[in-house]
mmCIF file of C-alpha atoms in Angstrom:
data_model
loop_
_atom_site.group_PDB
_atom_site.id
_atom_site.type_symbol
_atom_site.label_atom_id
_atom_site.label_comp_id
_atom_site.label_asym_id
_atom_site.label_seq_id
_atom_site.Cartn_x
_atom_site.Cartn_y
_atom_site.Cartn_z
ATOM 1 C CA ILE G 5 -0.092 0.035 -0.027
ATOM 2 C CA TYR G 6 2.721 2.418 0.937
ATOM 3 C CA LYS G 7 4.646 1.555 -2.256
ATOM 4 C CA VAL G 8 1.567 2.254 -4.378
ATOM 5 C CA LYS G 9 0.923 5.621 -2.461
ATOM 6 C CA GLY G 10 4.536 6.526 -3.069
ATOM 7 C CA HIS G 11 4.293 6.081 -6.894
ATOM 8 C CA ILE G 12 0.849 7.568 -7.404
ATOM 9 C CA GLU G 13 0.202 11.393 -7.980
ATOM 10 C CA ALA G 14 -2.991 13.383 -8.381
ATOM 11 C CA VAL G 15 -3.290 16.849 -9.810
ATOM 12 C CA SER G 16 -6.376 19.053 -10.013
ATOM 13 C CA LEU G 17 -6.713 20.514 -13.479
ATOM 14 C CA SER G 18 -7.136 24.254 -13.404
ATOM 15 C CA VAL G 19 -10.635 25.802 -13.974
ATOM 16 C CA SER G 20 -12.357 22.431 -13.845
ATOM 17 C CA ASN G 21 -13.565 19.655 -11.614
ATOM 18 C CA VAL G 22 -11.380 17.051 -13.165
ATOM 19 C CA ILE G 23 -8.458 15.373 -11.334
ATOM 20 C CA GLY G 24 -5.571 13.862 -13.295
ATOM 21 C CA ILE G 25 -4.039 10.729 -11.703
ATOM 22 C CA SER G 26 -0.701 9.154 -12.760
ATOM 23 C CA TYR G 27 1.103 6.062 -11.452
ATOM 24 C CA ARG G 28 4.899 5.559 -12.011
ATOM 25 C CA SER G 29 6.368 1.994 -12.259
ATOM 26 C CA LYS G 30 9.241 0.202 -14.066
ATOM 27 C CA ASN G 31 6.544 -2.099 -15.586
ATOM 28 C CA PRO G 32 4.229 -0.042 -17.926
ATOM 29 C CA ASP G 33 1.613 -2.819 -18.276
ATOM 30 C CA TYR G 34 1.578 -3.475 -14.506
ATOM 31 C CA ALA G 35 1.096 0.296 -13.937
ATOM 32 C CA LYS G 36 -1.748 0.512 -16.366
ATOM 33 C CA ILE G 37 -3.645 -2.491 -14.918
ATOM 34 C CA LEU G 38 -3.119 -1.284 -11.336
ATOM 35 C CA LEU G 39 -4.312 2.249 -12.055
ATOM 36 C CA SER G 40 -7.413 1.066 -13.872
ATOM 37 C CA THR G 41 -8.280 -1.422 -11.057
ATOM 38 C CA LEU G 42 -7.629 1.181 -8.385
ATOM 39 C CA MET G 43 -9.936 3.753 -9.992
ATOM 40 C CA ASP G 44 -12.726 1.280 -10.565
ATOM 41 C CA GLN G 45 -12.582 0.230 -6.893
ATOM 42 C CA TYR G 46 -12.542 3.917 -5.734
ATOM 43 C CA VAL G 47 -15.639 4.687 -7.697
ATOM 44 C CA THR G 48 -17.486 1.700 -6.347
ATOM 45 C CA TYR G 49 -16.363 2.469 -2.758
ATOM 46 C CA ARG G 50 -17.356 6.124 -3.066
ATOM 47 C CA ALA G 51 -20.833 5.175 -4.524
ATOM 48 C CA GLN G 52 -21.367 2.894 -1.439
ATOM 49 C CA ILE G 53 -20.400 5.656 0.894
ATOM 50 C CA TYR G 54 -22.728 8.249 -0.582
ATOM 51 C CA ASN G 55 -25.547 5.842 -1.335
ATOM 52 C CA PRO G 56 -25.459 2.949 1.115
ATOM 53 C CA SER G 57 -28.101 0.187 0.812
ATOM 54 C CA GLU G 58 -29.657 1.451 4.167
ATOM 55 C CA GLU G 59 -30.091 5.072 2.955
ATOM 56 C CA GLU G 60 -33.547 4.659 1.515
ATOM 57 C CA VAL G 61 -34.831 2.834 4.608
ATOM 58 C CA PHE G 62 -33.318 5.477 6.922
ATOM 59 C CA PHE G 63 -34.917 8.347 5.095
ATOM 60 C CA ALA G 64 -38.364 6.497 4.986
ATOM 61 C CA ASP G 65 -38.215 5.978 8.770
ATOM 62 C CA GLN G 66 -37.315 9.583 9.503
ATOM 63 C CA SER G 67 -40.024 10.800 7.134
ATOM 64 C CA ARG G 68 -42.648 8.681 9.000
ATOM 65 C CA ASN G 69 -41.410 9.776 12.352
ATOM 66 C CA PHE G 70 -41.717 13.489 11.383
ATOM 67 C CA GLU G 71 -45.143 12.812 9.893
ATOM 68 C CA LYS G 72 -46.306 11.453 13.286
ATOM 69 C CA SER G 73 -44.891 14.379 15.107
ATOM 70 C CA LEU G 74 -46.471 16.757 12.650
ATOM 71 C CA SER G 75 -49.895 15.148 13.135
ATOM 72 C CA ALA G 76 -49.544 15.391 16.958
ATOM 73 C CA LYS G 77 -48.664 19.147 16.732
ATOM 74 C CA GLU G 78 -51.522 19.845 14.399
ATOM 75 C CA GLY G 79 -53.818 18.084 16.902
ATOM 76 C CA GLU G 80 -52.564 20.273 19.615
ATOM 77 C CA MET G 81 -53.306 23.361 17.464
ATOM 78 C CA ILE G 82 -56.820 22.134 16.827
ATOM 79 C CA VAL G 83 -57.425 21.555 20.602
ATOM 80 C CA LEU G 84 -56.155 25.066 21.279
ATOM 81 C CA LEU G 85 -58.504 26.617 18.723
ATOM 82 C CA ASN G 86 -61.444 24.688 20.223
ATOM 83 C CA GLU G 87 -60.599 25.953 23.671
ATOM 84 C CA THR G 88 -60.627 29.652 22.706
ATOM 85 C CA LYS G 89 -63.073 29.374 19.841
ATOM 86 C CA SER G 90 -61.180 32.014 17.923
ATOM 87 C CA ALA G 91 -59.623 31.555 14.570
ATOM 88 C CA ASN G 92 -57.839 34.949 14.584
ATOM 89 C CA PRO G 93 -57.020 35.752 18.226
ATOM 90 C CA GLN G 94 -54.918 38.834 17.537
ATOM 91 C CA ARG G 95 -57.819 40.512 15.574
ATOM 92 C CA GLU G 96 -60.108 39.712 18.490
ATOM 93 C CA ILE G 97 -57.656 41.143 20.966
ATOM 94 C CA ASP G 98 -57.613 44.337 18.988
ATOM 95 C CA SER G 99 -61.336 44.475 18.806
ATOM 96 C CA ASN G 100 -61.655 43.867 22.633
ATOM 97 C CA LEU G 101 -59.268 46.672 23.284
ATOM 98 C CA LEU G 102 -61.393 49.135 21.417
ATOM 99 C CA ILE G 103 -64.523 47.821 23.213
ATOM 100 C CA LYS G 104 -62.643 48.122 26.477
ATOM 101 C CA ASN G 105 -61.742 51.699 25.785
ATOM 102 C CA ASP G 106 -65.280 52.534 24.985
ATOM 103 C CA LEU G 107 -66.481 50.899 28.232
ATOM 104 C CA GLU G 108 -63.903 52.680 30.319
ATOM 105 C CA ARG G 109 -65.038 56.059 28.863
ATOM 106 C CA LEU G 110 -68.654 55.095 29.590
ATOM 107 C CA GLN G 111 -67.715 54.004 33.015
ATOM 108 C CA GLN G 112 -65.952 57.221 33.772
ATOM 109 C CA GLN G 113 -68.915 59.175 32.470
ATOM 110 C CA LEU G 114 -71.350 57.248 34.650
ATOM 111 C CA LYS G 115 -69.052 57.699 37.733
ATOM 112 C CA ASN G 116 -69.091 61.495 37.206
ATOM 113 C CA GLU G 117 -72.889 61.478 36.780
ATOM 114 C CA ALA G 118 -73.307 59.277 39.924
ATOM 115 C CA ILE G 119 -71.081 61.730 41.925
ATOM 116 C CA GLU G 120 -73.407 64.600 40.725
ATOM 117 C CA LYS G 121 -76.507 62.576 41.399
ATOM 118 C CA LYS G 122 -75.342 61.737 44.982
ATOM 119 C CA LEU G 123 -74.644 65.443 45.742
ATOM 120 C CA TYR G 124 -78.028 66.371 44.189
ATOM 121 C CA ILE G 125 -79.789 63.843 46.412
ATOM 122 C CA GLU G 126 -77.919 65.033 49.590
ATOM 123 C CA HIS G 127 -79.001 68.575 48.685
ATOM 124 C CA LEU G 128 -82.637 67.427 48.259
ATOM 125 C CA GLU G 129 -82.490 65.729 51.620
ATOM 126 C CA LYS G 130 -81.091 68.804 53.293
ATOM 127 C CA VAL G 131 -83.773 71.055 51.763
ATOM 128 C CA ILE G 132 -86.652 68.689 52.645
ATOM 129 C CA ASN G 133 -85.553 68.526 56.265
ATOM 130 C CA SER G 134 -85.306 72.259 56.500
ATOM 131 C CA GLU G 135 -87.988 74.011 58.661
ATOM 132 C CA ASN G 136 -88.085 77.004 56.341
ATOM 133 C CA ILE G 137 -90.498 77.468 53.427
ATOM 134 C CA GLU G 138 -88.818 75.980 50.437
ATOM 135 C CA PHE G 139 -89.966 76.434 46.847
ATOM 136 C CA PHE G 140 -87.643 73.876 45.330
ATOM 137 C CA SER G 141 -87.152 76.117 42.351
ATOM 138 C CA PHE G 142 -83.812 74.429 41.581
ATOM 139 C CA ILE G 143 -85.722 71.327 40.375
ATOM 140 C CA GLU G 144 -85.809 71.597 36.590
ATOM 141 C CA ASN G 145 -87.856 69.771 33.898
ATOM 142 C CA ASN G 146 -90.549 68.668 36.341
ATOM 143 C CA MET G 147 -93.780 70.398 35.581
ATOM 144 C CA PRO G 148 -95.926 69.201 38.531
ATOM 145 C CA LEU G 149 -93.391 70.219 41.091
ATOM 146 C CA ASN G 150 -92.704 73.499 39.434
ATOM 147 C CA ASN G 151 -96.449 74.259 39.340
ATOM 148 C CA ILE G 152 -96.835 73.477 42.984
ATOM 149 C CA GLY G 153 -93.863 75.634 43.691
ATOM 150 C CA LEU G 154 -95.295 78.525 41.797
ATOM 151 C CA SER G 155 -98.676 78.156 43.680
ATOM 152 C CA LEU G 156 -96.753 78.141 46.914
ATOM 153 C CA GLN G 157 -94.892 81.292 45.948
ATOM 154 C CA ARG G 158 -98.137 82.968 44.966
ATOM 155 C CA VAL G 159 -99.881 82.047 48.248
ATOM 156 C CA TYR G 160 -96.756 82.878 50.301
ATOM 157 C CA GLY G 161 -96.686 86.247 48.623
ATOM 158 C CA ASN G 162 -100.315 86.908 49.418
ATOM 159 C CA TRP G 163 -99.729 85.881 53.087
ATOM 160 C CA LEU G 164 -96.814 88.363 53.311
ATOM 161 C CA ASP G 165 -98.899 91.134 51.796
ATOM 162 C CA ALA G 166 -101.685 90.425 54.239
ATOM 163 C CA LEU G 167 -99.317 90.560 57.156
ATOM 164 C CA LYS G 168 -98.368 94.103 56.019
ATOM 165 C CA ASN G 169 -102.023 95.272 56.368
ATOM 166 C CA TYR G 170 -103.532 92.950 58.984
ATOM 167 C CA ARG G 171 -102.548 91.377 62.251
ATOM 168 C CA PRO G 172 -101.575 87.649 62.348
ATOM 169 C CA GLY G 173 -104.667 86.833 64.213
ATOM 170 C CA VAL G 174 -107.050 87.991 61.527
ATOM 171 C CA ALA G 175 -109.005 85.226 59.973
ATOM 172 C CA ASN G 176 -107.857 85.966 56.412
ATOM 173 C CA VAL G 177 -104.253 85.982 57.488
ATOM 174 C CA ARG G 178 -104.631 82.712 59.356
ATOM 175 C CA GLY G 179 -106.333 81.124 56.389
ATOM 176 C CA LEU G 180 -103.450 82.195 54.088
ATOM 177 C CA LYS G 181 -100.917 80.895 56.565
ATOM 178 C CA LYS G 182 -102.758 77.567 56.829
ATOM 179 C CA GLU G 183 -102.938 77.288 52.993
ATOM 180 C CA VAL G 184 -99.142 78.088 52.792
ATOM 181 C CA GLY G 185 -98.413 75.178 55.249
ATOM 182 C CA LYS G 186 -100.666 72.882 53.367
ATOM 183 C CA ILE G 187 -99.203 73.587 49.983
ATOM 184 C CA SER G 188 -95.614 73.444 51.475
ATOM 185 C CA GLN G 189 -96.352 70.058 53.007
ATOM 186 C CA THR G 190 -97.731 68.856 49.696
ATOM 187 C CA LEU G 191 -94.619 70.201 47.914
ATOM 188 C CA LYS G 192 -92.316 68.370 50.238
ATOM 189 C CA THR G 193 -94.216 65.127 49.896
ATOM 190 C CA GLU G 194 -93.906 65.387 46.136
ATOM 191 C CA VAL G 195 -90.245 66.184 46.521
ATOM 192 C CA GLU G 196 -89.829 63.132 48.718
ATOM 193 C CA THR G 197 -91.278 61.083 45.872
ATOM 194 C CA TYR G 198 -88.991 62.861 43.400
ATOM 195 C CA LYS G 199 -86.027 62.199 45.675
ATOM 196 C CA GLY G 200 -86.900 58.511 45.829
ATOM 197 C CA ASN G 201 -86.890 58.434 41.998
ATOM 198 C CA GLN G 202 -83.483 60.154 42.053
ATOM 199 C CA VAL G 203 -82.208 57.610 44.504
ATOM 200 C CA ASN G 204 -83.409 54.790 42.258
ATOM 201 C CA GLN G 205 -81.618 56.475 39.253
ATOM 202 C CA TYR G 206 -78.490 56.677 41.395
ATOM 203 C CA ARG G 207 -78.655 53.013 42.254
ATOM 204 C CA ILE G 208 -79.180 52.167 38.642
ATOM 205 C CA MET G 209 -76.014 54.132 37.834
ATOM 206 C CA LEU G 210 -74.098 52.198 40.404
ATOM 207 C CA LYS G 211 -75.371 48.867 39.005
ATOM 208 C CA LYS G 212 -74.371 50.023 35.496
ATOM 209 C CA ILE G 213 -70.857 50.951 36.737
ATOM 210 C CA ALA G 214 -70.541 47.557 38.373
ATOM 211 C CA ASN G 215 -71.762 45.766 35.232
ATOM 212 C CA ILE G 216 -69.271 47.732 33.092
ATOM 213 C CA GLU G 217 -66.522 46.855 35.536
ATOM 214 C CA GLY G 218 -67.437 43.102 35.220
ATOM 215 C CA GLU G 219 -67.454 43.473 31.499
ATOM 216 C CA ILE G 220 -63.992 45.058 31.522
ATOM 217 C CA GLU G 221 -62.743 42.353 33.670
ATOM 218 C CA LYS G 222 -64.230 39.666 31.365
ATOM 219 C CA ILE G 223 -62.484 41.483 28.402
ATOM 220 C CA ILE G 224 -59.159 41.595 30.232
ATOM 221 C CA GLU G 225 -59.423 37.814 31.108
ATOM 222 C CA ARG G 226 -60.460 37.068 27.499
ATOM 223 C CA ASN G 227 -57.490 38.990 26.077
ATOM 224 C CA ILE G 228 -55.063 37.245 28.510
ATOM 225 C CA LYS G 229 -56.372 33.881 27.293
ATOM 226 C CA LEU G 230 -56.174 34.968 23.656
ATOM 227 C CA GLN G 231 -52.673 36.280 24.160
ATOM 228 C CA VAL G 232 -51.630 32.862 25.581
ATOM 229 C CA GLN G 233 -53.273 31.387 22.549
ATOM 230 C CA VAL G 234 -51.253 33.729 20.275
ATOM 231 C CA LEU G 235 -47.970 32.757 21.995
ATOM 232 C CA THR G 236 -48.728 29.089 21.963
ATOM 233 C CA SER G 237 -49.963 29.242 18.416
ATOM 234 C CA GLN G 238 -46.756 30.922 17.274
ATOM 235 C CA LYS G 239 -44.780 28.279 19.036
ATOM 236 C CA LEU G 240 -46.807 25.392 17.546
ATOM 237 C CA SER G 241 -46.754 27.088 14.120
ATOM 238 C CA GLY G 242 -42.915 27.258 14.236
ATOM 239 C CA GLU G 243 -42.674 23.663 15.247
ATOM 240 C CA ILE G 244 -45.258 22.524 12.707
ATOM 241 C CA GLU G 245 -43.309 24.474 9.901
ATOM 242 C CA PHE G 246 -40.112 22.784 11.063
ATOM 243 C CA LEU G 247 -41.660 19.313 11.119
ATOM 244 C CA ARG G 248 -43.282 19.861 7.695
ATOM 245 C CA LEU G 249 -40.022 20.963 6.205
ATOM 246 C CA SER G 250 -38.218 18.072 7.727
ATOM 247 C CA ARG G 251 -40.814 15.605 6.473
ATOM 248 C CA ASP G 252 -40.625 17.033 3.044
ATOM 249 C CA THR G 253 -36.784 17.061 3.011
ATOM 250 C CA PHE G 254 -36.570 13.421 4.134
ATOM 251 C CA THR G 255 -39.275 12.426 1.665
ATOM 252 C CA ARG G 256 -37.347 14.013 -1.206
ATOM 253 C CA ARG G 257 -34.134 12.459 0.050
ATOM 254 C CA LYS G 258 -35.852 9.075 0.075
ATOM 255 C CA GLU G 259 -36.959 9.584 -3.583
ATOM 256 C CA GLU G 260 -33.402 10.674 -4.503
ATOM 257 C CA ALA G 261 -31.925 7.582 -2.777
ATOM 258 C CA ARG G 262 -34.305 5.300 -4.640
ATOM 259 C CA MET G 263 -33.336 6.880 -7.989
ATOM 260 C CA ASN G 264 -29.704 6.759 -7.199
ATOM 261 C CA ARG G 265 -30.057 3.114 -6.259
ATOM 262 C CA ASP G 266 -31.366 2.336 -9.744
ATOM 263 C CA LEU G 267 -28.480 4.121 -11.440
ATOM 264 C CA ASN G 268 -25.118 2.455 -12.290
ATOM 265 C CA PRO G 269 -22.706 2.967 -9.342
ATOM 266 C CA ALA G 270 -20.062 4.136 -11.734
ATOM 267 C CA THR G 271 -22.218 7.167 -12.803
ATOM 268 C CA ARG G 272 -23.033 8.480 -9.251
ATOM 269 C CA TYR G 273 -21.404 11.808 -8.358
ATOM 270 C CA ILE G 274 -18.125 10.780 -9.938
ATOM 271 C CA ARG G 275 -17.049 9.004 -13.134
ATOM 272 C CA ILE G 276 -13.848 8.200 -15.050
ATOM 273 C CA LEU G 277 -13.470 10.327 -18.157
ATOM 274 C CA SER G 278 -10.733 8.156 -19.677
ATOM 275 C CA LYS G 279 -9.202 4.841 -18.973
ATOM 276 C CA ALA G 280 -5.569 4.409 -17.861
ATOM 277 C CA PHE G 281 -3.086 4.730 -20.692
ATOM 278 C CA LEU G 282 0.733 4.598 -21.079
ATOM 279 C CA SER G 283 2.700 7.831 -21.247
ATOM 280 C CA SER G 284 4.669 8.795 -24.534
ATOM 281 C CA GLY G 285 8.024 7.800 -22.950
ATOM 282 C CA PRO G 286 9.806 6.940 -19.665
ATOM 283 C CA VAL G 287 9.335 9.390 -16.914
ATOM 284 C CA PHE G 288 12.916 8.732 -15.553
ATOM 285 C CA PRO G 289 15.709 8.674 -16.689
ATOM 286 C CA GLN G 290 15.468 11.052 -19.653
ATOM 287 C CA PRO G 291 19.004 11.270 -21.346
ATOM 288 C CA VAL G 292 18.320 14.507 -23.133
ATOM 289 C CA LYS G 293 17.865 16.253 -19.680
ATOM 290 C CA VAL G 294 20.101 14.034 -17.496
ATOM 291 C CA ILE G 295 23.375 14.135 -19.531
ATOM 292 C CA PRO G 296 23.708 17.902 -19.875
ATOM 293 C CA MET G 297 22.686 18.407 -16.335
ATOM 294 C CA GLY G 298 25.275 15.809 -15.117
ATOM 295 C CA ILE G 299 28.076 17.481 -17.099
ATOM 296 C CA LEU G 300 27.204 20.946 -15.633
ATOM 297 C CA ILE G 301 26.982 19.542 -12.124
ATOM 298 C CA GLY G 302 30.315 17.650 -12.512
ATOM 299 C CA PHE G 303 32.039 20.698 -13.807
ATOM 300 C CA ILE G 304 30.691 22.875 -10.837
ATOM 301 C CA LEU G 305 31.670 20.157 -8.317
ATOM 302 C CA GLY G 306 35.161 19.723 -9.932
ATOM 303 C CA CYS G 307 35.902 23.395 -9.797
ATOM 304 C CA SER G 308 34.655 23.712 -6.338
ATOM 305 C CA ALA G 309 36.756 20.721 -5.113
ATOM 306 C CA ALA G 310 39.886 22.057 -6.833
ATOM 307 C CA PHE G 311 39.426 25.449 -5.368
ATOM 308 C CA LEU G 312 38.856 24.147 -1.859
ATOM 309 C CA LYS G 313 41.876 21.888 -2.064
ATOM 310 C CA GLU G 314 44.110 24.669 -3.248
ATOM 311 C CA TYR G 315 42.777 27.133 -0.667
ATOM 312 C CA PHE G 316 43.299 24.882 2.283
ATOM 313 C CA ASP G 317 46.673 23.521 1.189
ATOM 314 C CA HIS G 318 49.405 25.443 3.153
ATOM 315 C CA THR G 319 52.536 23.450 2.194
ATOM 316 C CA PHE G 320 55.619 24.766 0.326
ATOM 317 C CA LYS G 321 55.302 23.905 -3.306
ATOM 318 C CA LYS G 322 58.382 25.721 -4.716
ATOM 319 C CA PRO G 323 61.860 26.441 -3.252
ATOM 320 C CA ARG G 324 61.178 30.091 -3.639
ATOM 321 C CA ASP G 325 58.256 29.771 -1.281
ATOM 322 C CA VAL G 326 60.774 29.060 1.525
ATOM 323 C CA GLU G 327 62.671 32.261 0.882
ATOM 324 C CA ILE G 328 59.380 34.302 0.650
ATOM 325 C CA TYR G 329 57.553 32.940 3.713
ATOM 326 C CA ALA G 330 60.486 31.675 5.950
ATOM 327 C CA GLY G 331 62.998 34.493 5.092
ATOM 328 C CA VAL G 332 65.996 32.106 4.805
ATOM 329 C CA PRO G 333 68.160 31.378 1.724
ATOM 330 C CA VAL G 334 67.720 28.025 -0.003
ATOM 331 C CA LEU G 335 71.015 26.105 -0.621
ATOM 332 C CA PHE G 336 69.520 23.124 -2.474
ATOM 333 C CA SER G 337 66.352 21.120 -2.821
ATOM 334 C CA ILE G 338 65.632 17.411 -3.031
ATOM 335 C CA PRO G 339 62.806 16.435 -5.314
ATOM 336 C CA PHE G 340 60.069 14.250 -3.609
ATOM 337 C CA ASP G 341 59.518 10.983 -5.254
ATOM 338 C CA LYS G 342 56.782 8.614 -4.117
ATOM 339 C CA LYS G 343 58.850 5.575 -5.218
ATOM 340 C CA ASP G 344 61.609 6.571 -3.002
ATOM 341 C CA ARG G 345 59.303 6.995 -0.114
ATOM 342 C CA ALA G 346 57.801 3.581 -0.666
#
């Protein structure tokens, strides 16, 4: 294996998705057969990795699991809608808020009217319990009481005029005084009835205020329930969308796996463009390149070795070198002979 790895070479061709593979060997036929067999095995192995036999079963199981989860989540959504009875909770919340604002304005108006009505009833009670002669002229839009009050004012005026001319004990004066008391008592009795009517109106206002408060509380509770539905619906919608997307993805992958299984393994994802073939000549050695390169390298190495040997050789080579470097005269020299030394 390591020998094959050492002799094989793969190069990615520029501006393409093609890979060129070469194998070097001393035996060309062996290299051709080995490279062809190796690529066929690689294509088969790669096809088994990307499209294993269990792939379709796995995708089918995952698709069924997501389908079951999707059905369960859709069931939860239906239960939630049945609980609130609202198909569009956000729109209902907005509508309830408008109704709530109108009820709050009406409630505040009724509270103001109830306060005025209470003060008005208290004033009536105070005037009725007064010992003075009261005409109740502040009561408006009540014709019977206004007529009685006008009659009382007329009789009371006649009585005051009579007192200016006659003594209190005179029969005419006493008669007018008695008539004033009678009319005043009648007026107070009618005002008591009128006050009772005003009290009933005040109680009705209080009941309306209480009913409006109850309606507002119901709207608040309903909006809280609807808001919970909105949040829960958003969560369930996200989960349903995720489950639906996952189911569709695995279903599509299952179909792709089935289609790929029916195809020839050699045509899946990768295929061999051309079978292995012999090169036009030996890769190594190439005499045209090796011989000139060897001569050049030999020349450079020879020159370098000669230079180094000459540079590091410090022996005397000539008799004159003794006179130059030692500073002594040379009388004679004996030639060195390798045969004599031997």
